Short mmCIF file of C-alpha atoms and ligand atoms in Angstrom, two decimals:
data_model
loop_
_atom_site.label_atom_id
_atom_site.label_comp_id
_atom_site.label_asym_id
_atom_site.label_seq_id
_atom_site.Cartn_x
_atom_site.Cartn_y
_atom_site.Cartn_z
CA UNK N 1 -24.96 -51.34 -47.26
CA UNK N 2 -26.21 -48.39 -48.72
CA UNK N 3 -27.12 -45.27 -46.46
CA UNK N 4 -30.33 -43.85 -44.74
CA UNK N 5 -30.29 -40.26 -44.75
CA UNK N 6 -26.79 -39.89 -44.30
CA UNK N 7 -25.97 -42.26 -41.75
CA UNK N 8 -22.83 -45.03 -41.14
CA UNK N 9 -24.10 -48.42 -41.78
CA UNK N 10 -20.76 -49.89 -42.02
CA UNK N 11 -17.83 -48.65 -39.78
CA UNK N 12 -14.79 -50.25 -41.39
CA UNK N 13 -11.58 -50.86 -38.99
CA UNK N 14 -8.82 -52.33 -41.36
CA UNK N 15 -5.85 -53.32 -39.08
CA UNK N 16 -2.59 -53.55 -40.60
CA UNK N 17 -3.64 -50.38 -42.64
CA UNK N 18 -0.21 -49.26 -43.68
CA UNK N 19 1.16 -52.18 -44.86
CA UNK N 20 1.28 -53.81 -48.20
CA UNK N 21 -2.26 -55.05 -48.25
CA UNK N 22 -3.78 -52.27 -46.45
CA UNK N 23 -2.74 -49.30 -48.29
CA UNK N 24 -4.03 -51.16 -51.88
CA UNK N 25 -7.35 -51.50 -49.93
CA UNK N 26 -6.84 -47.44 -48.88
CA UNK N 27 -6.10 -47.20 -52.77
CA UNK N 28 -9.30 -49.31 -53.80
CA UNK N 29 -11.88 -47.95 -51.17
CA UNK N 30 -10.89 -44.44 -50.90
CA UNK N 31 -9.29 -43.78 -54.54
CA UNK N 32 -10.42 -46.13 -57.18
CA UNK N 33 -14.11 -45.38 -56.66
CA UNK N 34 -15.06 -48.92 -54.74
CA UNK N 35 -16.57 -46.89 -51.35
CA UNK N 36 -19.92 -47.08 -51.01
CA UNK N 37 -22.80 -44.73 -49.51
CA UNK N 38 -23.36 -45.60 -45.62
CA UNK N 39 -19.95 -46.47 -45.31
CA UNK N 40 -17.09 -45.37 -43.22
CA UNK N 41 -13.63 -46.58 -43.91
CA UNK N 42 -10.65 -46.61 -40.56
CA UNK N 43 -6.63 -47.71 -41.70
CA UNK N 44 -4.77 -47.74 -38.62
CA UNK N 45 -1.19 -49.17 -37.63
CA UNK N 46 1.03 -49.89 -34.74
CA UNK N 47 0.74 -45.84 -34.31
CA UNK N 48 -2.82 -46.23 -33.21
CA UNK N 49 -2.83 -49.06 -31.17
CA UNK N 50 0.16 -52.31 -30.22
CA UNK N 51 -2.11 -55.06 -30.96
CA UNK N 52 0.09 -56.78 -29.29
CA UNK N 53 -1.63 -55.44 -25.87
CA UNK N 54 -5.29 -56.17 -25.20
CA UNK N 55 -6.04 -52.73 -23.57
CA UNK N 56 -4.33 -50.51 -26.25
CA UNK N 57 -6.64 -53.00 -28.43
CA UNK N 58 -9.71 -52.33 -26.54
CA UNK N 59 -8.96 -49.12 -26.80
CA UNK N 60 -9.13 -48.53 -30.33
CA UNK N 61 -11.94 -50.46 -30.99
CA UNK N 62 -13.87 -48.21 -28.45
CA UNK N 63 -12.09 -45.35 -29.96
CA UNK N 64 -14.08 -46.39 -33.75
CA UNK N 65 -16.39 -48.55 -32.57
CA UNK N 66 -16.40 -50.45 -35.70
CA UNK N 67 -19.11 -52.63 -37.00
CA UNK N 68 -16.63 -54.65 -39.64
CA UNK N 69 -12.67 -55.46 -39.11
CA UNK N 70 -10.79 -56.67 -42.28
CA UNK N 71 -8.04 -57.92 -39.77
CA UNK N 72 -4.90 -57.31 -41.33
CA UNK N 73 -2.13 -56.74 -38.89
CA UNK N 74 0.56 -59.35 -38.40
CA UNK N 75 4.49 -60.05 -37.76
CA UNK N 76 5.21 -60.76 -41.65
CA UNK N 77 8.41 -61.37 -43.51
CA UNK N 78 10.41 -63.22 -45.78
CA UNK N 79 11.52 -66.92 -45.62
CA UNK N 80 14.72 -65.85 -44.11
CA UNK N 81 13.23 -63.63 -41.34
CA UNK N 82 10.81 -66.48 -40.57
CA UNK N 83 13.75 -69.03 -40.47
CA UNK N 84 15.39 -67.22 -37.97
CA UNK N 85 12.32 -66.51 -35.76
CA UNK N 86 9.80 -68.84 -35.80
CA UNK N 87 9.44 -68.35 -31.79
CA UNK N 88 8.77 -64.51 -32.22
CA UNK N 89 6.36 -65.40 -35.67
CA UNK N 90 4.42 -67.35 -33.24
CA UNK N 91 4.02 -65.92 -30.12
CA UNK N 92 3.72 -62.41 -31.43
CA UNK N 93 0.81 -63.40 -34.35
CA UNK N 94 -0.60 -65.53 -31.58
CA UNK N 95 -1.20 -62.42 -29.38
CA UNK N 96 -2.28 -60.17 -31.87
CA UNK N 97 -4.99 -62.43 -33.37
CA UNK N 98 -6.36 -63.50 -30.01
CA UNK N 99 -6.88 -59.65 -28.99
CA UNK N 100 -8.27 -58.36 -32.56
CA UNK N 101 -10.82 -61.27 -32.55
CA UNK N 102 -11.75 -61.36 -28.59
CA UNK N 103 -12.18 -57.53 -28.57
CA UNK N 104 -14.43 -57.96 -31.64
CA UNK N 105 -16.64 -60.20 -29.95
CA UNK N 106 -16.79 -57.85 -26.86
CA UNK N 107 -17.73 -54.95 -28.53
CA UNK N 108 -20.41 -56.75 -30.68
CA UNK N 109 -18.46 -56.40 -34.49
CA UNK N 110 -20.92 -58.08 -37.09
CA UNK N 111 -18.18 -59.44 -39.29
CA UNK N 112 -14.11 -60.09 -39.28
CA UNK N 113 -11.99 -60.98 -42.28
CA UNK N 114 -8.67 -62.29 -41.53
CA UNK N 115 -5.48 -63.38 -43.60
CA UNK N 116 -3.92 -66.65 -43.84
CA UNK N 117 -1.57 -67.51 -46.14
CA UNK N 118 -1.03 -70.15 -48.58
CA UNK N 119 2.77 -70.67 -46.64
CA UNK N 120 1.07 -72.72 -43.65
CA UNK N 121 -0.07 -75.69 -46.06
CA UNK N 122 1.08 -79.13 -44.88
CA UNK N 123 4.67 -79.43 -46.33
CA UNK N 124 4.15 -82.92 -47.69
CA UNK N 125 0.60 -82.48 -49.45
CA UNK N 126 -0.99 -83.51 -52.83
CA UNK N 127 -1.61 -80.74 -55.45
CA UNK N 128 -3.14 -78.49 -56.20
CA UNK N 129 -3.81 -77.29 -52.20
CA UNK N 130 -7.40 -76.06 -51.59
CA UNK N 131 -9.44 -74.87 -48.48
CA UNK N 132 -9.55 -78.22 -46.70
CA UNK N 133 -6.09 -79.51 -46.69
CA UNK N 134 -4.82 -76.47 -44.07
CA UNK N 135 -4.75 -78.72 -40.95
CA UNK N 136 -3.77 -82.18 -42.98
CA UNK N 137 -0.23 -82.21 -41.75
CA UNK N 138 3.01 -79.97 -40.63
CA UNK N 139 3.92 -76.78 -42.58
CA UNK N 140 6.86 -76.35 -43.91
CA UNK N 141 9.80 -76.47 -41.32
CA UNK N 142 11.34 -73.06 -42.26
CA UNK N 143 7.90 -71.17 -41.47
CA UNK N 144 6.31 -73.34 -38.64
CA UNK N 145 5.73 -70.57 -36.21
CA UNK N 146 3.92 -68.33 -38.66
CA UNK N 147 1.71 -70.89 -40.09
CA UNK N 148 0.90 -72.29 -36.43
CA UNK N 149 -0.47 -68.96 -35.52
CA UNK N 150 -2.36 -68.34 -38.72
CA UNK N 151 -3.85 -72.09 -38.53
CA UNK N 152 -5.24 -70.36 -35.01
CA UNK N 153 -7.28 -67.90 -36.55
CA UNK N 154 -9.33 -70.92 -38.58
CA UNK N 155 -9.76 -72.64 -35.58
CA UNK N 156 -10.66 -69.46 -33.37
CA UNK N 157 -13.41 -68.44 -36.32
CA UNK N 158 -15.01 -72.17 -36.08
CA UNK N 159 -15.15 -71.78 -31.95
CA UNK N 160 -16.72 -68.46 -32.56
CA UNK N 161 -18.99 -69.39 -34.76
CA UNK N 162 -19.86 -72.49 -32.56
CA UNK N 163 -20.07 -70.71 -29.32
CA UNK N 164 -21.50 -66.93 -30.60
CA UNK N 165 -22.72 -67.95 -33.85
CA UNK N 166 -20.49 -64.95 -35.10
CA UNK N 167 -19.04 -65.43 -38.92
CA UNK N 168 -15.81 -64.49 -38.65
CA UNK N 169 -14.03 -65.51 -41.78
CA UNK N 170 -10.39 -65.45 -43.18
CA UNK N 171 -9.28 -65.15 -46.72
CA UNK N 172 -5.72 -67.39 -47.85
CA UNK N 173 -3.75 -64.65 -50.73
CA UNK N 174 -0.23 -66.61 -52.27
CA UNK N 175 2.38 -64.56 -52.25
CA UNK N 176 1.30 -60.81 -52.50
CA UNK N 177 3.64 -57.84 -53.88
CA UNK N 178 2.81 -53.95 -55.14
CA UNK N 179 3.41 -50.09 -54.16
CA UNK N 180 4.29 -50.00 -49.99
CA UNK N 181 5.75 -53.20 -50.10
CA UNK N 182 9.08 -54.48 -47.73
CA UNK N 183 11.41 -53.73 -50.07
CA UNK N 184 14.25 -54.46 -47.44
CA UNK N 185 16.67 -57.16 -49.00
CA UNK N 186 17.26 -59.37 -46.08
CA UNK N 187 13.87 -59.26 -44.67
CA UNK N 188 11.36 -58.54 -46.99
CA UNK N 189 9.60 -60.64 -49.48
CA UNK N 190 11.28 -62.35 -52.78
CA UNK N 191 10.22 -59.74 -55.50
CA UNK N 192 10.81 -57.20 -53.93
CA UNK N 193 13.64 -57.83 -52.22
CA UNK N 194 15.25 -58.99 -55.65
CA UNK N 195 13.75 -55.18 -57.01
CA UNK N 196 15.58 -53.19 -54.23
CA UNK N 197 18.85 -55.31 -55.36
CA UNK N 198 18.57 -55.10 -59.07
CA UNK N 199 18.06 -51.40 -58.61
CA UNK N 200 21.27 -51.09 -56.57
CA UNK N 201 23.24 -53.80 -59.41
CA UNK N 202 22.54 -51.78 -61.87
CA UNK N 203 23.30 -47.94 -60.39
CA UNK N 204 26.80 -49.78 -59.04
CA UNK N 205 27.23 -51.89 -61.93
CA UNK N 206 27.55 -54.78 -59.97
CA UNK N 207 26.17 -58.57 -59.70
CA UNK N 208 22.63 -59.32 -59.17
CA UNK N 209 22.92 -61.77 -56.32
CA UNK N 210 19.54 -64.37 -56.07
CA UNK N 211 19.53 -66.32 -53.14
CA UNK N 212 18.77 -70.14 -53.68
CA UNK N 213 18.51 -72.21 -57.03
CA UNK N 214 15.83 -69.84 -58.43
CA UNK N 215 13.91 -72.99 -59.29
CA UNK N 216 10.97 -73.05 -56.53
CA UNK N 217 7.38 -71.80 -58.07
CA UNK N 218 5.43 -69.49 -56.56
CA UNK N 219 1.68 -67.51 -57.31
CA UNK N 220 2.49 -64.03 -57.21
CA UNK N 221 -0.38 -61.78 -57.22
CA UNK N 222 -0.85 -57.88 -57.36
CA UNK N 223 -1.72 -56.24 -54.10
CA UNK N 224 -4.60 -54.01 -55.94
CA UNK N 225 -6.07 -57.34 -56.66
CA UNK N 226 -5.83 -59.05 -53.28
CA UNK N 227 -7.52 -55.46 -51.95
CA UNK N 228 -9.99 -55.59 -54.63
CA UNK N 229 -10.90 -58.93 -53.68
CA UNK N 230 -10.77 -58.39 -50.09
CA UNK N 231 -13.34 -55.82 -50.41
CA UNK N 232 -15.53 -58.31 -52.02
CA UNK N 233 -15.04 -60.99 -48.88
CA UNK N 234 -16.30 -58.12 -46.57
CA UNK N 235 -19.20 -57.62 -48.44
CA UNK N 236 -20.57 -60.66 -50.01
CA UNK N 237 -18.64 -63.81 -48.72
CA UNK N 238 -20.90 -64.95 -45.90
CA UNK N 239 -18.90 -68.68 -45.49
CA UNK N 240 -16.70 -69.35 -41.75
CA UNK N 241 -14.49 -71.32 -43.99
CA UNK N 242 -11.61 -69.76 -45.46
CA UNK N 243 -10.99 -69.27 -49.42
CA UNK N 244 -8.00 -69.19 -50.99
CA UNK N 245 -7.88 -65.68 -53.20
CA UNK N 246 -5.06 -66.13 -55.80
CA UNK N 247 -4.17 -66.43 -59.93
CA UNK N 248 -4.73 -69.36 -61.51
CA UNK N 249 -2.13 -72.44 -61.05
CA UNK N 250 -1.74 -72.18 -64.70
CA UNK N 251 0.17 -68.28 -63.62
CA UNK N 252 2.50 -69.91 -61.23
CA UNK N 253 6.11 -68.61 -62.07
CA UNK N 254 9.71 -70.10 -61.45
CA UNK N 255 11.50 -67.41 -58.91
CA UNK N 256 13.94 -67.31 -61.96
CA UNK N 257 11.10 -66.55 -64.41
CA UNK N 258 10.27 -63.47 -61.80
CA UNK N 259 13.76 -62.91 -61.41
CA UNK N 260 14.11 -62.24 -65.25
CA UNK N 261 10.97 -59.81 -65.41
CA UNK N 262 12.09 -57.80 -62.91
CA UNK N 263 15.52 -57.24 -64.70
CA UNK N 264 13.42 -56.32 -67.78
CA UNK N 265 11.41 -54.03 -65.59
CA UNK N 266 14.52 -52.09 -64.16
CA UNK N 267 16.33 -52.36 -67.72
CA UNK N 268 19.16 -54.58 -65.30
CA UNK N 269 21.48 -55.99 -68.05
CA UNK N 270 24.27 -57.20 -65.91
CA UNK N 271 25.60 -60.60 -64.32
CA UNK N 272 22.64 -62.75 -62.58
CA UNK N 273 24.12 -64.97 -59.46
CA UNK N 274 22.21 -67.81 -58.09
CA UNK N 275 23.80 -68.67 -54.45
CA UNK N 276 21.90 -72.29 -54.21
CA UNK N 277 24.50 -72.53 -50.62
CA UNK N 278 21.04 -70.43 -49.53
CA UNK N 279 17.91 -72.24 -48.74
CA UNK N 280 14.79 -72.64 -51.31
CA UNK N 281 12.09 -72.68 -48.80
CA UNK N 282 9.41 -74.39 -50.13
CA UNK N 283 10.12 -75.53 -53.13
CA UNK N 284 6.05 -75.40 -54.00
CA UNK N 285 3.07 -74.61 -52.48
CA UNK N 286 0.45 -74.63 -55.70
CA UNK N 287 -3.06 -73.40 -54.62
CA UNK N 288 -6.42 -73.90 -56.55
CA UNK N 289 -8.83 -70.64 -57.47
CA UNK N 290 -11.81 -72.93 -57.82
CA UNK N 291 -13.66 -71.66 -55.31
CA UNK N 292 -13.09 -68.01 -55.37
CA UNK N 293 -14.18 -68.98 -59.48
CA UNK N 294 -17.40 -70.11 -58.49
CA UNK N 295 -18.10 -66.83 -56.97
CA UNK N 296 -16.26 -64.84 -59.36
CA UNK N 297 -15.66 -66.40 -62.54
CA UNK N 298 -15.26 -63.13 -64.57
CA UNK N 299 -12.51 -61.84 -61.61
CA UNK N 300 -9.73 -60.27 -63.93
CA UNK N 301 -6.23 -60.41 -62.15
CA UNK N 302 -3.54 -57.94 -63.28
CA UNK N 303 -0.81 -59.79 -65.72
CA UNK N 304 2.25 -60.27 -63.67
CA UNK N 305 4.43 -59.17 -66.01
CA UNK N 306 2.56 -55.54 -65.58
CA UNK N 307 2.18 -55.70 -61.94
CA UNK N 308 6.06 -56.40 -61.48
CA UNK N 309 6.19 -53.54 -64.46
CA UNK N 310 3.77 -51.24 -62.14
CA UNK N 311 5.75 -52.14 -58.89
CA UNK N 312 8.92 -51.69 -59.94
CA UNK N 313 8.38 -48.22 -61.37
CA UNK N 314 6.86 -46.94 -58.23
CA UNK N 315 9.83 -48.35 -56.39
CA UNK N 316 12.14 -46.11 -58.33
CA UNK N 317 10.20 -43.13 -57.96
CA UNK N 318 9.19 -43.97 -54.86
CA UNK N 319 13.07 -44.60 -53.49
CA UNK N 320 14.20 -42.66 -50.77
CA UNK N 321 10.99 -43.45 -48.46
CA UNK N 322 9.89 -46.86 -49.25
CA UNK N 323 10.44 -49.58 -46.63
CA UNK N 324 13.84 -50.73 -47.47
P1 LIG B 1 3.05 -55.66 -43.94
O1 LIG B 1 3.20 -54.86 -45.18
O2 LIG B 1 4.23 -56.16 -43.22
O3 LIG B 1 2.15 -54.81 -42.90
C1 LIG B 1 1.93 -55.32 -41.61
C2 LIG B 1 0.94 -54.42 -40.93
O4 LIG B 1 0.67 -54.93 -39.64
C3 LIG B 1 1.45 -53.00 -40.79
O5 LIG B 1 0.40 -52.09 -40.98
C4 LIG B 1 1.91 -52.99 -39.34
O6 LIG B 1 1.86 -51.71 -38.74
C5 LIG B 1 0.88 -53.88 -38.71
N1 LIG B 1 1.36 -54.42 -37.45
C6 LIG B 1 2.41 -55.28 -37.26
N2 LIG B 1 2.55 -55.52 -35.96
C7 LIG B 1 1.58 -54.80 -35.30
C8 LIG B 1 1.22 -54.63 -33.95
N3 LIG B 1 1.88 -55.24 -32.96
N4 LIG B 1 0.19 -53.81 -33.65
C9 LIG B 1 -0.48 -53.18 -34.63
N5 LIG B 1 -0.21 -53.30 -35.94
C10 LIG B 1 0.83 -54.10 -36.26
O7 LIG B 1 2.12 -56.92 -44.19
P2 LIG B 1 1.24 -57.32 -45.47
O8 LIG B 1 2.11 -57.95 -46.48
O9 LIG B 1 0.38 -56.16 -45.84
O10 LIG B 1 0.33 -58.48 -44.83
C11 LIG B 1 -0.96 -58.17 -44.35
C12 LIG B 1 -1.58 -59.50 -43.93
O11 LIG B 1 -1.61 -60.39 -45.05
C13 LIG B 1 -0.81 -60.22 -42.84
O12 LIG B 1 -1.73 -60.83 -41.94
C14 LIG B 1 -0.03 -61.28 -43.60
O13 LIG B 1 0.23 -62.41 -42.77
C15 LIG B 1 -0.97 -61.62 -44.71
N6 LIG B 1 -0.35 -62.18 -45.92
C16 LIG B 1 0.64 -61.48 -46.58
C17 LIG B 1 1.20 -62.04 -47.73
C18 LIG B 1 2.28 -61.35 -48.51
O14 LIG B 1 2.84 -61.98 -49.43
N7 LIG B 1 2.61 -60.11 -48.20
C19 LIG B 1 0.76 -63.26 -48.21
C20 LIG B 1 -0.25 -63.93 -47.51
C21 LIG B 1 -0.80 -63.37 -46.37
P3 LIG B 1 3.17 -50.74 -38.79
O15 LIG B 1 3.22 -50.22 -40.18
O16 LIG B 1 2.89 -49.70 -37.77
O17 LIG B 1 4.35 -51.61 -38.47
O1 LIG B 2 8.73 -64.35 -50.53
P1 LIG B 2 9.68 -65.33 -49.94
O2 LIG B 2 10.78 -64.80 -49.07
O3 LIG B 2 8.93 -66.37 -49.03
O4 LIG B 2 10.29 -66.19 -51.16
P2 LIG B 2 8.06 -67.66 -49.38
C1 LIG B 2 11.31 -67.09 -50.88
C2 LIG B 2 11.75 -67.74 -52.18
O5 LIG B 2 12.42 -66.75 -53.01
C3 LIG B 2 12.77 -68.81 -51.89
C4 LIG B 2 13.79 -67.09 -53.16
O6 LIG B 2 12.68 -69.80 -52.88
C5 LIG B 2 14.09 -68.04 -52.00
O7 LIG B 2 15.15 -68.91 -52.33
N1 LIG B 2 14.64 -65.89 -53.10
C6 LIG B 2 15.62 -65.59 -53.98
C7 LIG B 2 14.57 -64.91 -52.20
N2 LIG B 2 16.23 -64.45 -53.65
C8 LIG B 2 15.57 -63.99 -52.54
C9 LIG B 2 15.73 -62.81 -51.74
O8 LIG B 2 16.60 -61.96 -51.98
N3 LIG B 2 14.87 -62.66 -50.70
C10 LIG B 2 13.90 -63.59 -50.41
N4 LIG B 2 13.06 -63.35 -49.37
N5 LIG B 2 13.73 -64.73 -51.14
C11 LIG B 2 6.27 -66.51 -47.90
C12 LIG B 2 6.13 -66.26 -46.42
O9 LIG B 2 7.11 -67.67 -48.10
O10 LIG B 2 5.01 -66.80 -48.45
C13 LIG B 2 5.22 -65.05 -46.22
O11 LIG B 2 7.43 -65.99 -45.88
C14 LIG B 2 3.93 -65.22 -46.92
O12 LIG B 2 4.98 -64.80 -44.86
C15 LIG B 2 4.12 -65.67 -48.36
O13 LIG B 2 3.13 -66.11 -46.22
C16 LIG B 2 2.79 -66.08 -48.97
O14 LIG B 2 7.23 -67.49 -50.60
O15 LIG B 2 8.98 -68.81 -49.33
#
């Protein structure tokens, strides 16, 4: 929305700013050029406001008074994390969502974007998964509180639509990895988890240690592309119903494939363990692009062998205060 003489036309409150997501939106809007006249751009974490409490949520909201929320902020973590605390994934994501999107409707916010995931597809499902096939059975066991609470948000933007006639949407990234990443090894997410322990294999010459068979497949895709693409939701996706934003299924990847690029990346040359006594997690969860093609069939994603490339050398130079 371009500017009159100067003035805001879009107030922008991204929750979840300094996470993994948020900061390659920060890097897209505020660094690569993508801001536009008339608009105003807010990142803000669990510093500025516990979503987790309605008035510290109210709060901030009055505080920016924003006219668009890309709604970012979540309990997130790996499949081990979520295994052991599917209550907490729940109940906590439950909270948060039901405060970001109730205090947008009270203080009159045009539009919301929120995140799914493709992790809360029914376990048992056909393939490829699209758009339609989120409530068509039970996730997958290992995740169930997570996806529960992200299913909410679908069903929260179709009663607010109903109700208000407000279109609050949600976009569905696969898995997402880049700069400000977890890179913690027992909570964060696969890649770079398996980054933060090739890096310490190869300074103490020791054995890369991969947890499960290596064999499920997975959609990896860049964070600069998910905020790139994000961007482009806020602005020009006027649908209630989700859509999935990922790579092709044609670019999914074996965890060993991934496993093998990131020991390329970090020139890791030593002994690669697979400890299948751990569990796989889903073993699939293959998403279509169709629809985010019909909008934008020219959308270039970054190749994955460059974005683990790109990742992997900001981790190293990026070592002593990443989240590890
Ligand atoms: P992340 O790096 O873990 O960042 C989480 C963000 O949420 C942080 O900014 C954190 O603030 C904020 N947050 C957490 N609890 C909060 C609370 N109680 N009050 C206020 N802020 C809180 O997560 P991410 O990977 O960027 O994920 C962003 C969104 O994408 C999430 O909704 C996630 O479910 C979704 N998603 C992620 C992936 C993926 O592979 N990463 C895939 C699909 C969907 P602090 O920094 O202050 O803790
Ligand atoms: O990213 P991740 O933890 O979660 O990947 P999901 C788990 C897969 O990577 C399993 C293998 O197949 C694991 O066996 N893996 C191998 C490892 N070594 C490791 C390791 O050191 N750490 C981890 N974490 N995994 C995620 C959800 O599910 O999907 C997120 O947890 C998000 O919240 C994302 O929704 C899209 O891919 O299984």
């Amino acid at each position: 929305m371009a500017s009159q003489n100067g003035s805001v036309l879009m107030r922008v409150l991204v929750t979840g700013g300094s996470g993994l997501i948020g900061k390659a939106i920060e890097q897209v809007v505020m660094r690569d050029g993508e801001k536009r006249e008339g608009e105003q751009w807010i990142f803000i974490s669990s510093k500025d406001a516990d979503l987790l409490d309605l008035e510290q949520t109210r709060a901030v909201f009055e505080k920016h008074r924003p006219t668009h929320v890309i709604h970012l902020a979540a309990k997130v973590g790996g499949l081990y994390l979520q295994m052991r605390e599917n209550l907490h994934y729940l109940r906590d994501n439950l909270r948060i969502n039901d405060n970001v999107l109730w205090t947008a409707h009270e203080m009159g916010v045009t539009k919301v974007v929120s995140c799914l995931s493709s992790c809360i597809f029914p376990d048992k499902t056909t393939y490829p998964i699209d758009e339609t096939m989120i409530h068509l059975g039970p996730p997958h066991e290992s995740n169930y509180g997570y996806s529960y609470a992200k299913r909410m948000i679908d069903v929260q933007n179709r009663a607010y639509f109903a109700q208000y006639g407000h279109r609050y949407t949600a976009v569905i990234p696969t898995n997402v990895f880049g700069p400000h990443d977890n890179f913690n090894e027992a909570e964060g997410h696969v890649l770079t988890a398996i980054m933060n322990k090739t890096y310490k294999a190869k300074r103490n010459n020791t054995t890369l240690n991969v947890w499960g068979s290596g064999k499920p497949l997975r959609q990896f895709i860049y964070s600069m592309d998910i905020g790139r693409l994000i961007v482009w939701v806020l602005r020009e996706y006027d649908e209630v119903d989700p859509i999935i934003l990922s790579v092709g299924e044609e670019d999914e990847v074996s965890i060993r494939q991934a496993v093998e690029m990131i020991a390329e990346a970090l020139e890791f040359k030593g002994q690669i363990e697979y400890d299948t006594s751990l569990s796989d997690g889903q073993l699939k969860k293959t998403a279509t692009n169709a629809k985010l093609r019909r909008y934008l069939p020219d959308f270039t994603f970054t190749p994955f062998r460059e974005a683990v490339k790109l990742t992997c050398d900001w981790f190293v130079k990026n070592y002593d205060h990443a989240r590890t």
